[in-house]
PDB file of C-alpha atoms and ligand atoms in Angstrom:
ATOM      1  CA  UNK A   1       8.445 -73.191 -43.607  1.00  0.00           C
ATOM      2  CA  UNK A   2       4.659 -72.335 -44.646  1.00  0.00           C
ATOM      3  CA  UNK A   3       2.109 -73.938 -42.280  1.00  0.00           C
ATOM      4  CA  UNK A   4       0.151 -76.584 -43.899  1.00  0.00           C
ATOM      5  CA  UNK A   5      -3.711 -76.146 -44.636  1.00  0.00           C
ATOM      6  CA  UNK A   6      -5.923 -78.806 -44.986  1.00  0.00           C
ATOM      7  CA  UNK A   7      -7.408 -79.119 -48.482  1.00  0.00           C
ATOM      8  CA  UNK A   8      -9.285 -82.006 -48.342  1.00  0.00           C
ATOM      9  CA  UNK A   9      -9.961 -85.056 -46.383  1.00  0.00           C
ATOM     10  CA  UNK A  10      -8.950 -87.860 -48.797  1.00  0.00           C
ATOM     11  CA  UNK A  11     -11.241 -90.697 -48.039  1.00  0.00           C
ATOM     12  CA  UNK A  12     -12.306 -94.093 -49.931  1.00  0.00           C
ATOM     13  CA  UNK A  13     -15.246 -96.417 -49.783  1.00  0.00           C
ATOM     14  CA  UNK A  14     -15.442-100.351 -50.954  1.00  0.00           C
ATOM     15  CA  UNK A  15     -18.299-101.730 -51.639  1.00  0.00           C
ATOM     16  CA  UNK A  16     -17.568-105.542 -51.098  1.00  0.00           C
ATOM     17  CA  UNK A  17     -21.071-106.914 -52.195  1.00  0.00           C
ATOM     18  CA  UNK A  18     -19.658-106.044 -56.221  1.00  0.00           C
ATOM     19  CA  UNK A  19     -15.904-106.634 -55.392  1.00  0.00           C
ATOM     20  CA  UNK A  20     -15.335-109.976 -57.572  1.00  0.00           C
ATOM     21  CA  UNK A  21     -11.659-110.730 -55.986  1.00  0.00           C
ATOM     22  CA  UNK A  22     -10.233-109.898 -59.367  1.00  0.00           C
ATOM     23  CA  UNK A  23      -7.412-108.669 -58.084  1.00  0.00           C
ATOM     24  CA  UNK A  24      -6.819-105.625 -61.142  1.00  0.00           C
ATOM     25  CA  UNK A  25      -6.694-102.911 -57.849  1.00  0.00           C
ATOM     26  CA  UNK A  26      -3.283-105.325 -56.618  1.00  0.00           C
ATOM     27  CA  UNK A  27      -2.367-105.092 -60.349  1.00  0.00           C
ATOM     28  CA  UNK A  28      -2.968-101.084 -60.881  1.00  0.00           C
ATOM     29  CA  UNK A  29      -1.288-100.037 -57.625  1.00  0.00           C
ATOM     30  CA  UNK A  30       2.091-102.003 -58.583  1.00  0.00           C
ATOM     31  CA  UNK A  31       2.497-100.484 -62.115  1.00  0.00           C
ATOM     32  CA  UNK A  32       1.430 -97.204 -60.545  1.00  0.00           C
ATOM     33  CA  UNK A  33       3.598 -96.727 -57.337  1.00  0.00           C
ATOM     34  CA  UNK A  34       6.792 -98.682 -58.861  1.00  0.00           C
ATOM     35  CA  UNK A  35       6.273-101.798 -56.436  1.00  0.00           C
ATOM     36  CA  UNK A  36       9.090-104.643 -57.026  1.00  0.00           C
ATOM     37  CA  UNK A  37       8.496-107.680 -58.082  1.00  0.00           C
ATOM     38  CA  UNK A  38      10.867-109.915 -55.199  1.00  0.00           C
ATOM     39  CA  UNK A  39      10.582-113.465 -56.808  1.00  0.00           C
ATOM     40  CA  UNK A  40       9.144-116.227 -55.876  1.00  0.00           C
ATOM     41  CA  UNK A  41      12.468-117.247 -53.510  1.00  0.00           C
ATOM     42  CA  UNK A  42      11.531-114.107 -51.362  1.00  0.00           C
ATOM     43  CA  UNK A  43       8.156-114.332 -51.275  1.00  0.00           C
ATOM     44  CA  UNK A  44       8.423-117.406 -49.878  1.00  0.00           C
ATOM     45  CA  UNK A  45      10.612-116.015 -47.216  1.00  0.00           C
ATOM     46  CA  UNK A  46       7.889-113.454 -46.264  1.00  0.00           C
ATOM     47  CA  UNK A  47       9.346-110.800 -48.537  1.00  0.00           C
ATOM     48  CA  UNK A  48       6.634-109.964 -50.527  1.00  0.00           C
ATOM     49  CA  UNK A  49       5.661-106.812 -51.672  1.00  0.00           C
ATOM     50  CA  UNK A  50       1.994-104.893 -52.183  1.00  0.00           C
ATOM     51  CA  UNK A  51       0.421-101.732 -50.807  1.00  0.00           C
ATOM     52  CA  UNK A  52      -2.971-103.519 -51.464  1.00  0.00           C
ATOM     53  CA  UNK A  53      -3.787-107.155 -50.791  1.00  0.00           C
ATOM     54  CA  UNK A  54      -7.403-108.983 -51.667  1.00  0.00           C
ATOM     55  CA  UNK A  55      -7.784-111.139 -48.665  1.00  0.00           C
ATOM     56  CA  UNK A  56     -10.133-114.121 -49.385  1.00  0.00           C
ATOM     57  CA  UNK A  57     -12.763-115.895 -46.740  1.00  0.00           C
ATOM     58  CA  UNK A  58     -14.701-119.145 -47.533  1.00  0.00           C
ATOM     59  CA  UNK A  59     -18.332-119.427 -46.504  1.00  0.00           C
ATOM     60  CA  UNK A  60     -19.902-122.863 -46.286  1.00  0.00           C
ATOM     61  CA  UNK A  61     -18.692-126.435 -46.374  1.00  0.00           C
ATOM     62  CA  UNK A  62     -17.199-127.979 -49.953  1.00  0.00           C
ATOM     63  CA  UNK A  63     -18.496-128.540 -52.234  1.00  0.00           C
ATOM     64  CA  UNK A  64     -20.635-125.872 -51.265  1.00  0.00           C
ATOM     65  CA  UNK A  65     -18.634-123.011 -50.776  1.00  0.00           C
ATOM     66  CA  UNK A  66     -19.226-119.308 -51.381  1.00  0.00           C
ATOM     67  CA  UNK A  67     -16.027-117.180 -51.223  1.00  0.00           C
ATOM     68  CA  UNK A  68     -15.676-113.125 -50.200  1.00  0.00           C
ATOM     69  CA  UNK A  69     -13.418-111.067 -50.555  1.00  0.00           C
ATOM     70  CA  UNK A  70     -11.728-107.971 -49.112  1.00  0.00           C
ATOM     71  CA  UNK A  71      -9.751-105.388 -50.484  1.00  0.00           C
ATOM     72  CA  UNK A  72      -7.095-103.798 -47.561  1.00  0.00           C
ATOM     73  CA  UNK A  73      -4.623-101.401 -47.753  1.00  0.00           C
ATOM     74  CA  UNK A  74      -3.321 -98.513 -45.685  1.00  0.00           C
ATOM     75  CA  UNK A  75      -6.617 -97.390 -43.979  1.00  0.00           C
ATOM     76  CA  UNK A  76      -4.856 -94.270 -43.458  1.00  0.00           C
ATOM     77  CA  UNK A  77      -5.612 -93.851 -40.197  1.00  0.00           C
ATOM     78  CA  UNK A  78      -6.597 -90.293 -37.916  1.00  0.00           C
ATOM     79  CA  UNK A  79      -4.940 -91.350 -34.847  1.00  0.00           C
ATOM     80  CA  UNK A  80      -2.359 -93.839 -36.657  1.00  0.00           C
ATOM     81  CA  UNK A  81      -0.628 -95.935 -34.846  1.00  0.00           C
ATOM     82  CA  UNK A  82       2.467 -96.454 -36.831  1.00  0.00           C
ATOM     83  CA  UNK A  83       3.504 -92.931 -36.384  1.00  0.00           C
ATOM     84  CA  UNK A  84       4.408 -92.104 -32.812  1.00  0.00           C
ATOM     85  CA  UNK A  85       6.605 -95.110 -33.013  1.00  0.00           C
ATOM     86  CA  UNK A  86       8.765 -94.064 -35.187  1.00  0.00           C
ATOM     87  CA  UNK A  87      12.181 -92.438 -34.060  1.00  0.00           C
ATOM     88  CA  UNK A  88      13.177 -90.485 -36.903  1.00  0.00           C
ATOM     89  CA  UNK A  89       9.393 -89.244 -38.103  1.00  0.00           C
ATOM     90  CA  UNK A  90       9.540 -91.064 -41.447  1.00  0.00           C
ATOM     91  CA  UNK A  91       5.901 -91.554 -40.920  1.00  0.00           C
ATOM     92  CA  UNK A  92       3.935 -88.437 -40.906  1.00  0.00           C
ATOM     93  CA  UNK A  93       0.811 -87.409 -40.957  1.00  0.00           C
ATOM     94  CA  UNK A  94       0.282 -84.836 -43.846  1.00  0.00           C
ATOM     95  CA  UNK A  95      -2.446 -82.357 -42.659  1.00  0.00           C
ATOM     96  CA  UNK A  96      -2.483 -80.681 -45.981  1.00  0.00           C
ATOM     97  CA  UNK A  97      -4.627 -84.098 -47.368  1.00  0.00           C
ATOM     98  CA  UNK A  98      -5.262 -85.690 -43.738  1.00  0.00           C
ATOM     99  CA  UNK A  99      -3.486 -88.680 -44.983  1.00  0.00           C
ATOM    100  CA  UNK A 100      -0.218 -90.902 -43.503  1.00  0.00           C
ATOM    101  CA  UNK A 101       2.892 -90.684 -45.501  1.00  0.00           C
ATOM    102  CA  UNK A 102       6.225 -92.079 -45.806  1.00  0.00           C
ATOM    103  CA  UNK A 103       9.154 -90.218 -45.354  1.00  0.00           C
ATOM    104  CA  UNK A 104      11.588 -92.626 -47.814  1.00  0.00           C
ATOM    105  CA  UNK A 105      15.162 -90.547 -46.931  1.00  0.00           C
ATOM    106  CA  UNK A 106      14.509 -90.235 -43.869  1.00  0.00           C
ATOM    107  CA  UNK A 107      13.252 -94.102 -42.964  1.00  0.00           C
ATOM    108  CA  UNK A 108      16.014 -95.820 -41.280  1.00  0.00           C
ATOM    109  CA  UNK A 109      14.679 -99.064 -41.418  1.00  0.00           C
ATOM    110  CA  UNK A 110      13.577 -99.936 -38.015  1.00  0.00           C
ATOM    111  CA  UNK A 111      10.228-101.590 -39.075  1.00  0.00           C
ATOM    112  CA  UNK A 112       8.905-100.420 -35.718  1.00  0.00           C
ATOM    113  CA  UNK A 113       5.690 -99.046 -37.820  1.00  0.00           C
ATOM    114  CA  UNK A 114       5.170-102.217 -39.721  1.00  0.00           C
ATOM    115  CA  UNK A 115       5.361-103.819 -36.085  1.00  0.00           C
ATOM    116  CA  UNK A 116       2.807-101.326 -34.733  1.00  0.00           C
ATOM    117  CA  UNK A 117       0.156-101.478 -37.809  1.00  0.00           C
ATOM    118  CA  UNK A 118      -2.836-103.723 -37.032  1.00  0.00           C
ATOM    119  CA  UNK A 119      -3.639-103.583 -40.783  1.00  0.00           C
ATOM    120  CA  UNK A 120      -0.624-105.329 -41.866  1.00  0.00           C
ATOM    121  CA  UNK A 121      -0.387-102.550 -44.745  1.00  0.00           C
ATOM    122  CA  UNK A 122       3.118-102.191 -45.106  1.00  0.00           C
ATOM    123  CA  UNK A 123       5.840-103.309 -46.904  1.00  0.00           C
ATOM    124  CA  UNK A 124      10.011-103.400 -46.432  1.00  0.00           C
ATOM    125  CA  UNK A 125      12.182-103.450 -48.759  1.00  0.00           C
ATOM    126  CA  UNK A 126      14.608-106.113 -47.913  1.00  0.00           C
ATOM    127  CA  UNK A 127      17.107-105.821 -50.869  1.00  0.00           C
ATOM    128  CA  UNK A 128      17.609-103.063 -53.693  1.00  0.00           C
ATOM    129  CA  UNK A 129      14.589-104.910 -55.829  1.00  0.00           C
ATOM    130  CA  UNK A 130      14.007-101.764 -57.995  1.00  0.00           C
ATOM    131  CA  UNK A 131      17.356-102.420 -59.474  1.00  0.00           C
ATOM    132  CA  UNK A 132      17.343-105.762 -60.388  1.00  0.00           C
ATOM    133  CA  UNK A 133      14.258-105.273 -62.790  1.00  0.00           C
ATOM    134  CA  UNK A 134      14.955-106.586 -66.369  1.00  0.00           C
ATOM    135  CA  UNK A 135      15.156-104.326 -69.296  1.00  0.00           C
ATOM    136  CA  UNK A 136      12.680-103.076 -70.960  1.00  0.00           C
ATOM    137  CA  UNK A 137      10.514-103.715 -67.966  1.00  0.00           C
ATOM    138  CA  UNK A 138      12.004-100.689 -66.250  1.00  0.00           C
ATOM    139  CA  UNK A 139      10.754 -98.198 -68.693  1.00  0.00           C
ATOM    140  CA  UNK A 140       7.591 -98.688 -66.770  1.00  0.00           C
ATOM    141  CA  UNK A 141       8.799 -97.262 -63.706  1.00  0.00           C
ATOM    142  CA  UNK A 142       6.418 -94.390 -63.211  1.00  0.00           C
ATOM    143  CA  UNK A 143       8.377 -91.005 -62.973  1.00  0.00           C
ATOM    144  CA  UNK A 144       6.064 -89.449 -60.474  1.00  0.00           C
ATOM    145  CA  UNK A 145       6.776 -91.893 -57.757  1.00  0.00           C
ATOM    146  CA  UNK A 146      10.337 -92.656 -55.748  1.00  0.00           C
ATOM    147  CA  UNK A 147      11.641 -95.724 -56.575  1.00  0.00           C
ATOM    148  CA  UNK A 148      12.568 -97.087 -53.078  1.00  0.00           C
ATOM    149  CA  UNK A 149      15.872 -98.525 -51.979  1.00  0.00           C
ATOM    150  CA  UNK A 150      16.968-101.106 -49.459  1.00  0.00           C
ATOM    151  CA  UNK A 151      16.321-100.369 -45.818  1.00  0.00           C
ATOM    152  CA  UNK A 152      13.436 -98.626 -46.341  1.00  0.00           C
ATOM    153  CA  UNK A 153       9.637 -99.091 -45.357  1.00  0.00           C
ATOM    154  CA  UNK A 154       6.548 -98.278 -48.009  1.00  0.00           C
ATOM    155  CA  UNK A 155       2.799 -98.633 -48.075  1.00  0.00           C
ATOM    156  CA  UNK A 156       0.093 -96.983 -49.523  1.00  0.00           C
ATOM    157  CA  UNK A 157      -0.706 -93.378 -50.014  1.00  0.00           C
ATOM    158  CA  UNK A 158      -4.115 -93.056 -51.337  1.00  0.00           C
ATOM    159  CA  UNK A 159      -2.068 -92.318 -54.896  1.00  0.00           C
ATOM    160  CA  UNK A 160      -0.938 -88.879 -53.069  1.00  0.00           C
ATOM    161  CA  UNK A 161       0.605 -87.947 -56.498  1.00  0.00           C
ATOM    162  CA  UNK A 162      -2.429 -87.960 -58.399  1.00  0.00           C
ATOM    163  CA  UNK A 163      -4.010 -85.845 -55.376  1.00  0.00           C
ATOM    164  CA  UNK A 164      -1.375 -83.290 -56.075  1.00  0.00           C
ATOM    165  CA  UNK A 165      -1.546 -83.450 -60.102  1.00  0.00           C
ATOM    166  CA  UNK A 166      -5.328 -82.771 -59.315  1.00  0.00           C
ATOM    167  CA  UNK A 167      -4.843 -80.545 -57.268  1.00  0.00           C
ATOM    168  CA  UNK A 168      -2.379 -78.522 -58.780  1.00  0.00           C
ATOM    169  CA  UNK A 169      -4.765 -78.634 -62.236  1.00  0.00           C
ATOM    170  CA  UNK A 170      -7.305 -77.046 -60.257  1.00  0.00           C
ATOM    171  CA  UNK A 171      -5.624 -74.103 -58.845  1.00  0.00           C
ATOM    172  CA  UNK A 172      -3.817 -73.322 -62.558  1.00  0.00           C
ATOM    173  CA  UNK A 173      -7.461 -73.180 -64.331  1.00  0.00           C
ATOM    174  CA  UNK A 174      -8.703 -71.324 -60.787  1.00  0.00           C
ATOM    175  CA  UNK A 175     -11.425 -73.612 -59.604  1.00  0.00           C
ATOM    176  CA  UNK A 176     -11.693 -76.227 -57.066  1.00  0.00           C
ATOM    177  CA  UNK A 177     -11.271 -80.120 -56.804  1.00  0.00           C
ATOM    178  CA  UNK A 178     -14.622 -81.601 -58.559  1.00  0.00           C
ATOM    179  CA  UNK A 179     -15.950 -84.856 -56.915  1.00  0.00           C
ATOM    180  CA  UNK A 180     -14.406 -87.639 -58.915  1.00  0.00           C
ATOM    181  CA  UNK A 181     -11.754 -85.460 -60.405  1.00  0.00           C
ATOM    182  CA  UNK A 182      -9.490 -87.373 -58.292  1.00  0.00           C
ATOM    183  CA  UNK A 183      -8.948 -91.435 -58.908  1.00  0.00           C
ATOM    184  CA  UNK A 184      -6.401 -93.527 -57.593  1.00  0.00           C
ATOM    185  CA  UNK A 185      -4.893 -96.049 -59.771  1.00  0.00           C
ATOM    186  CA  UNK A 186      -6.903 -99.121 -57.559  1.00  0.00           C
ATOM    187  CA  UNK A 187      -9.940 -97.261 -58.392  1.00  0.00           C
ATOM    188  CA  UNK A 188      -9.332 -96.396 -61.739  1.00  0.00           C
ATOM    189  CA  UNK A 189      -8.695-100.142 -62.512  1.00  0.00           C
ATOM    190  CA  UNK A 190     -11.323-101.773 -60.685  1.00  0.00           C
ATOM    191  CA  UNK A 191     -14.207-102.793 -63.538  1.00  0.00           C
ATOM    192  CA  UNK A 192     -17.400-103.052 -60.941  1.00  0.00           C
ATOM    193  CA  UNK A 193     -16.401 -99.963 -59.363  1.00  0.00           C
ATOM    194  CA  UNK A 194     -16.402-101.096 -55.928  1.00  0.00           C
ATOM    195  CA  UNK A 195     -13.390 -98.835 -54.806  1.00  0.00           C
ATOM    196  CA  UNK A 196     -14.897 -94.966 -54.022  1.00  0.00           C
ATOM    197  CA  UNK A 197     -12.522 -92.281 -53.591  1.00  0.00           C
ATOM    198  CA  UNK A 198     -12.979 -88.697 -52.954  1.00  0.00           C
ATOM    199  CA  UNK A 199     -13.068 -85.763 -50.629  1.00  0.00           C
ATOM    200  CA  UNK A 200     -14.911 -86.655 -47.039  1.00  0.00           C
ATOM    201  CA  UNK A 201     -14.802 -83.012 -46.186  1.00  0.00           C
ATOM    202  CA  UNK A 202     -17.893 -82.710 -48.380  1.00  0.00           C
ATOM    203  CA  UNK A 203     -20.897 -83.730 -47.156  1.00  0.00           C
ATOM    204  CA  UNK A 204     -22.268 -84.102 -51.087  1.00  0.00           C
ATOM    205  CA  UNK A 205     -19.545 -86.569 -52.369  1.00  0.00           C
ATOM    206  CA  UNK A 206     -20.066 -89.595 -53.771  1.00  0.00           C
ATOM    207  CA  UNK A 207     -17.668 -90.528 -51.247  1.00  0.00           C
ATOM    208  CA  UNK A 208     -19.694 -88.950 -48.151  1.00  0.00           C
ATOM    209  CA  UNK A 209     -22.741 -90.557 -49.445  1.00  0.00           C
ATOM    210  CA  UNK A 210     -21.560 -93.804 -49.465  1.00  0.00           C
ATOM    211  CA  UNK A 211     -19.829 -93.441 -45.804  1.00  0.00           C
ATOM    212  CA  UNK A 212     -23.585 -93.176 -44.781  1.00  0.00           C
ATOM    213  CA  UNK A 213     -24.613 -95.979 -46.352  1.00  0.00           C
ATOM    214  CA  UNK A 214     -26.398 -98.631 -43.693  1.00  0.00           C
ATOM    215  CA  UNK A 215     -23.767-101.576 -44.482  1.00  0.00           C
ATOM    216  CA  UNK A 216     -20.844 -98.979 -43.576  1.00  0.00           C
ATOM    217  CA  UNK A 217     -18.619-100.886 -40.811  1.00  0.00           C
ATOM    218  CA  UNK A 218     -14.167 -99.712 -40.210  1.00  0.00           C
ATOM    219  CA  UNK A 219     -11.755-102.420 -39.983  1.00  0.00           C
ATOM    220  CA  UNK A 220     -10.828-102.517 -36.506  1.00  0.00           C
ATOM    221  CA  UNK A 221     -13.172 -99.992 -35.049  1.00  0.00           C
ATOM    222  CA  UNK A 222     -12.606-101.059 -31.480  1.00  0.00           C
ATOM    223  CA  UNK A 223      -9.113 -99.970 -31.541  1.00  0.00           C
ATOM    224  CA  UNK A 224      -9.820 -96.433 -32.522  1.00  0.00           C
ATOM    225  CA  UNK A 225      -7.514 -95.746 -35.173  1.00  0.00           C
ATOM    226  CA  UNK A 226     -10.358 -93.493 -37.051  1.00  0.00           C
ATOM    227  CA  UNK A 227      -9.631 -95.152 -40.591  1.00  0.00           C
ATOM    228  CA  UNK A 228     -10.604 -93.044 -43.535  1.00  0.00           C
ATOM    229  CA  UNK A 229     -11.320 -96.348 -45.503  1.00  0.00           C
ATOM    230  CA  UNK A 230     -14.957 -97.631 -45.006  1.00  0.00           C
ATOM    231  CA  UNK A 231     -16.441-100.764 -46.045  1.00  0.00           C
ATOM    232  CA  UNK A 232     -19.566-101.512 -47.344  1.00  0.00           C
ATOM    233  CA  UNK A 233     -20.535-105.375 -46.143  1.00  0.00           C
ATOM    234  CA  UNK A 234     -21.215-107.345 -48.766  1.00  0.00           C
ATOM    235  CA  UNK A 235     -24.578-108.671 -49.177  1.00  0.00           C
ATOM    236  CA  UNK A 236     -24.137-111.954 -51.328  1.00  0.00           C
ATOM    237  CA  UNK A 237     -24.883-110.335 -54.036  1.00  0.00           C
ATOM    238  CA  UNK A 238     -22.041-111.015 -56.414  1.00  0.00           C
ATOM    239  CA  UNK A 239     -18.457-112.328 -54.525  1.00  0.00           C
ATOM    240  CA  UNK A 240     -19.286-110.174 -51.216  1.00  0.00           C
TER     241      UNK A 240
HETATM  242  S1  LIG B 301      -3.133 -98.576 -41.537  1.00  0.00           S
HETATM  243 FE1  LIG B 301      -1.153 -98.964 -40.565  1.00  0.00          FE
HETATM  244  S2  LIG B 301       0.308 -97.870 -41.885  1.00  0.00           S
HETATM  245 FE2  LIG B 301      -1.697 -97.022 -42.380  1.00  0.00          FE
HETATM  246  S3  LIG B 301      -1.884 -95.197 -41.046  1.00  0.00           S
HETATM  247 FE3  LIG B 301      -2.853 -96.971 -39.969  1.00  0.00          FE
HETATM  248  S4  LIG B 301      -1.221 -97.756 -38.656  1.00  0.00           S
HETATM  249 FE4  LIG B 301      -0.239 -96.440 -40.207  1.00  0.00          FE
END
């Protein structure tokens, strides 16, 4: 098998002083990476499914309250703790794009990574949701994704199939990645552009640049899972 090279280090920023809580990245990701809808029975039983959640906080005492909020997914960790946990090495570390990805046929179910996440970022599929989506609703599926089955944990990849597709355009025209070339479908939707995503191998990204930036903090920091999602801490301005 060819040794994998590292072609980028995939890497996002969010800037919560303009995220507005809309909730169009939770939206985006779903129609984008074939998430199920479980019903509200399920949901209710803890069943719910999303690679991205906007978790809300409440500043201030009613009737004066301010609210923030926080975008968190996978923070595809460098030193991830959800992978040396697993027995059959469903979740992998891909050094090609120095992200963590699922393995779906070979996940046996165990949930031991879902135990062992301190971001909360993933998702099981409890029952075969995928099949019990209505017509013409499942025309939507998107074909460049796996539509998972029962058994079987998910959670977010950074959109690693638009990474490829950009990829892959790059090397056919024989040039390399340009900085924004690259947008995941969270990104893409969000209208105040608070979600960054790009290459943190390059110090001249708009990605890089905004890792520097003075509000920077890591989810987590203490635990040393090197996240390659940084936040930005929101200043009041808008919802942040
Ligand atoms: S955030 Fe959780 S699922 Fe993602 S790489 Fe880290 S430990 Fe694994």
């Amino acid at each position: 098998m060819a040794e994998e090279k590292q072609t980028g280090r995939w890497g996002m920023v969010i800037d919560l002083d303009v995220c507005t809580g809309c909730n169009a990245c939770v939206t985006a990701c779903a129609m984008e990476n074939n998430i199920p809808w479980v019903g509200e029975e399920d949901a209710g039983y803890g069943r719910g499914m999303h690679w991205i959640r906007v978790q809300r906080y409440w500043e201030g005492e009613y009737p004066e309250v301010s609210p923030h909020y926080q975008p968190v997914m996978c923070q595809q960790c460098g030193r991830a703790p959800c992978e040396p946990v697993c027995p059959v090495f469903a979740t992998v570390h891909s050094e090609e794009q120095q992200i963590n990805l699922q393995v779906y046929n070979r996940c046996i179910g165990t949930r031991y990574c879902a135990n062992n996440c301190p971001y909360i970022a993933r998702s099981f599929n409890w029952f075969d949701y995928s099949q019990q989506i209505p017509t013409p609703m499942n025309y939507y599926l998107n074909p460049n994704v796996t539509v998972r089955r029962r058994g079987v944990m998910e959670k977010c990849t950074f959109c690693v199939q638009r990474i490829y597709e950009g990829q892959e355009r790059a090397k056919a025209e024989g040039r390399v990645v340009q900085d924004g070339e690259i947008v995941p479908a969270c990104a893409q939707a969000c209208p105040t552009d608070a979600i960054i995503f790009g290459d943190l191998s390059d110090p001249e990204s708009r990605v890089s640049k905004a890792a520097r930036n003075q509000r920077r903090y890591t989810l987590l920091e203490e635990l040393g899972t090197e996240p390659k999602v940084t936040y930005l801490k929101g200043e009041g301005t808008y919802g942040g």
